[in-house]
Amino acid sequence: MSSNKKVILITGGSSGIGKSIGEFLHHKGFVVYGTSRRPELILDSVFPLITLDVRDTASIEKAIAKIIEMEGSIDVVVNNAGVGITGPLEEIPVLEMKNHFDTNFFGPIEVIQLVLPQMRKQQSGLIINITSLAGYMGLPYRSLYSASKGALELITESVRMEVKNFGIDITSVAPGDFATNIASGRYHAPVTKDSPYAKTYGDSLRTMDAHVDNGSNPNDMALAVYKIIMTKNPDVHYRVGVFMQKISIVLKRILPDKLYEKILIKHYKL
């Protein structure tokens, strides 16, 4: 099969980074299927959208089976579906924490589990997990988000070694702040006047939203994913973002923990 006819499944393909990746790959001639929980509500997609909820095993199975039935293979999976969550850990309901991990962590894992039999049968395949630069460090008021994305980074490292002998590659791409609608879709623990965190959390929330509003173009992520698909032996991890976001990961590696913590405290005005 020629490279530009590869069959690609993108979870969460109806908006934001997933939509940008799908459009870019579609225009490059790939066979692209995106997913959405409610695809019938999306009227402007240039590539087909099928129903998939990463929190529902049967939904994932059905979507994967449908693509295999129509195309005979799934060559690339872009594990992109995810949600944001913010708040002081003390004030985030445990139910919201579990829902977050179901979407951002267990969901992508189930997608991997359910697509691997087909990729082993093909003796080829590529799984790209969309994580976040936030997954490389614990960020204030984004504890759950940092934890779920960091966990997916480690899963990528582990499973990559397990499936290499089957001709399957797994990698992760960690974006920084991108101009998408993630802020509107995430769970916000409410900023309440009587909360001991009211001022610092409120200030941090405004900082986060400003970073997203002034974020990079999602097409940068689309180009990064395209380059990975066209690479013979993908790296373990990729990072996409402005210089200051990427250098923060390097600083975390080389600076003493408390000094790095001071930098984050100053950045978030805590």
Tab-separated table of N, CA and C in Angstrom, residues 7-11 64 74-80 108 111-112 115-116 119 125-130 169 171 225 229:
chain	number	residue	atom	x	y	z
A	7	VAL	N	-4.648	4.034	5.852
A	7	VAL	CA	-5.935	4.285	6.518
A	7	VAL	C	-5.647	4.794	7.926
A	8	ILE	N	-6.187	5.961	8.233
A	8	ILE	CA	-5.867	6.630	9.490
A	8	ILE	C	-7.129	6.856	10.310
A	9	LEU	N	-7.062	6.472	11.592
A	9	LEU	CA	-8.153	6.716	12.538
A	9	LEU	C	-7.704	7.777	13.531
A	10	ILE	N	-8.475	8.859	13.636
A	10	ILE	CA	-8.173	9.937	14.582
A	10	ILE	C	-9.316	10.044	15.578
A	11	THR	N	-9.049	9.751	16.839
A	11	THR	CA	-10.114	9.913	17.839
A	11	THR	C	-10.225	11.395	18.197
A	64	ILE	N	-13.792	0.555	15.257
A	64	ILE	CA	-12.636	-0.112	14.648
A	64	ILE	C	-13.098	-1.172	13.651
A	74	ILE	N	-6.241	-0.847	9.306
A	74	ILE	CA	-6.041	0.433	9.992
A	74	ILE	C	-4.535	0.564	10.151
A	75	ASP	N	-3.969	1.529	9.463
A	75	ASP	CA	-2.509	1.659	9.435
A	75	ASP	C	-1.974	2.597	10.500
A	76	VAL	N	-2.747	3.652	10.805
A	76	VAL	CA	-2.301	4.644	11.785
A	76	VAL	C	-3.464	4.996	12.705
A	77	VAL	N	-3.210	5.018	14.006
A	77	VAL	CA	-4.193	5.526	14.965
A	77	VAL	C	-3.595	6.757	15.643
A	78	VAL	N	-4.337	7.861	15.601
A	78	VAL	CA	-3.937	9.060	16.326
A	78	VAL	C	-4.865	9.163	17.542
A	79	ASN	N	-4.317	8.822	18.698
A	79	ASN	CA	-5.076	8.812	19.951
A	79	ASN	C	-5.162	10.250	20.473
A	80	ASN	N	-6.143	10.986	19.993
A	80	ASN	CA	-6.213	12.418	20.265
A	80	ASN	C	-7.331	12.823	21.228
A	108	PRO	N	-7.705	6.072	25.729
A	108	PRO	CA	-6.636	5.775	24.767
A	108	PRO	C	-6.053	4.371	24.918
A	111	VAL	N	-8.353	1.970	23.200
A	111	VAL	CA	-8.186	2.094	21.745
A	111	VAL	C	-6.960	1.297	21.305
A	112	ILE	N	-5.862	1.426	22.055
A	112	ILE	CA	-4.640	0.677	21.738
A	112	ILE	C	-4.907	-0.828	21.819
A	115	VAL	N	-7.071	-2.080	18.847
A	115	VAL	CA	-6.562	-1.973	17.478
A	115	VAL	C	-5.326	-2.859	17.265
A	116	LEU	N	-4.666	-3.248	18.353
A	116	LEU	CA	-3.441	-4.041	18.207
A	116	LEU	C	-3.641	-5.387	17.505
A	119	MET	N	-3.406	-4.730	13.851
A	119	MET	CA	-2.061	-4.327	13.443
A	119	MET	C	-1.097	-5.507	13.487
A	125	GLY	N	1.896	-1.133	11.657
A	125	GLY	CA	0.967	-0.171	12.239
A	125	GLY	C	1.722	0.911	12.996
A	126	LEU	N	1.053	2.019	13.189
A	126	LEU	CA	1.631	3.143	13.923
A	126	LEU	C	0.561	3.734	14.826
A	127	ILE	N	0.874	3.866	16.109
A	127	ILE	CA	-0.040	4.499	17.064
A	127	ILE	C	0.646	5.760	17.598
A	128	ILE	N	-0.033	6.890	17.454
A	128	ILE	CA	0.498	8.175	17.909
A	128	ILE	C	-0.387	8.676	19.042
A	129	ASN	N	0.165	8.724	20.239
A	129	ASN	CA	-0.581	9.211	21.391
A	129	ASN	C	-0.354	10.716	21.551
A	130	ILE	N	-1.441	11.488	21.503
A	130	ILE	CA	-1.329	12.932	21.711
A	130	ILE	C	-1.365	13.180	23.219
A	169	ASP	N	4.832	0.440	15.529
A	169	ASP	CA	5.500	1.556	16.200
A	169	ASP	C	4.491	2.321	17.047
A	171	THR	N	4.392	5.997	19.407
A	171	THR	CA	5.109	7.206	19.796
A	171	THR	C	4.130	8.176	20.430
A	225	VAL	N	2.548	15.475	13.020
A	225	VAL	CA	1.987	14.128	12.884
A	225	VAL	C	2.267	13.574	11.490
A	229	ILE	N	4.315	10.122	10.499
A	229	ILE	CA	3.765	9.063	9.650
A	229	ILE	C	4.730	8.731	8.506
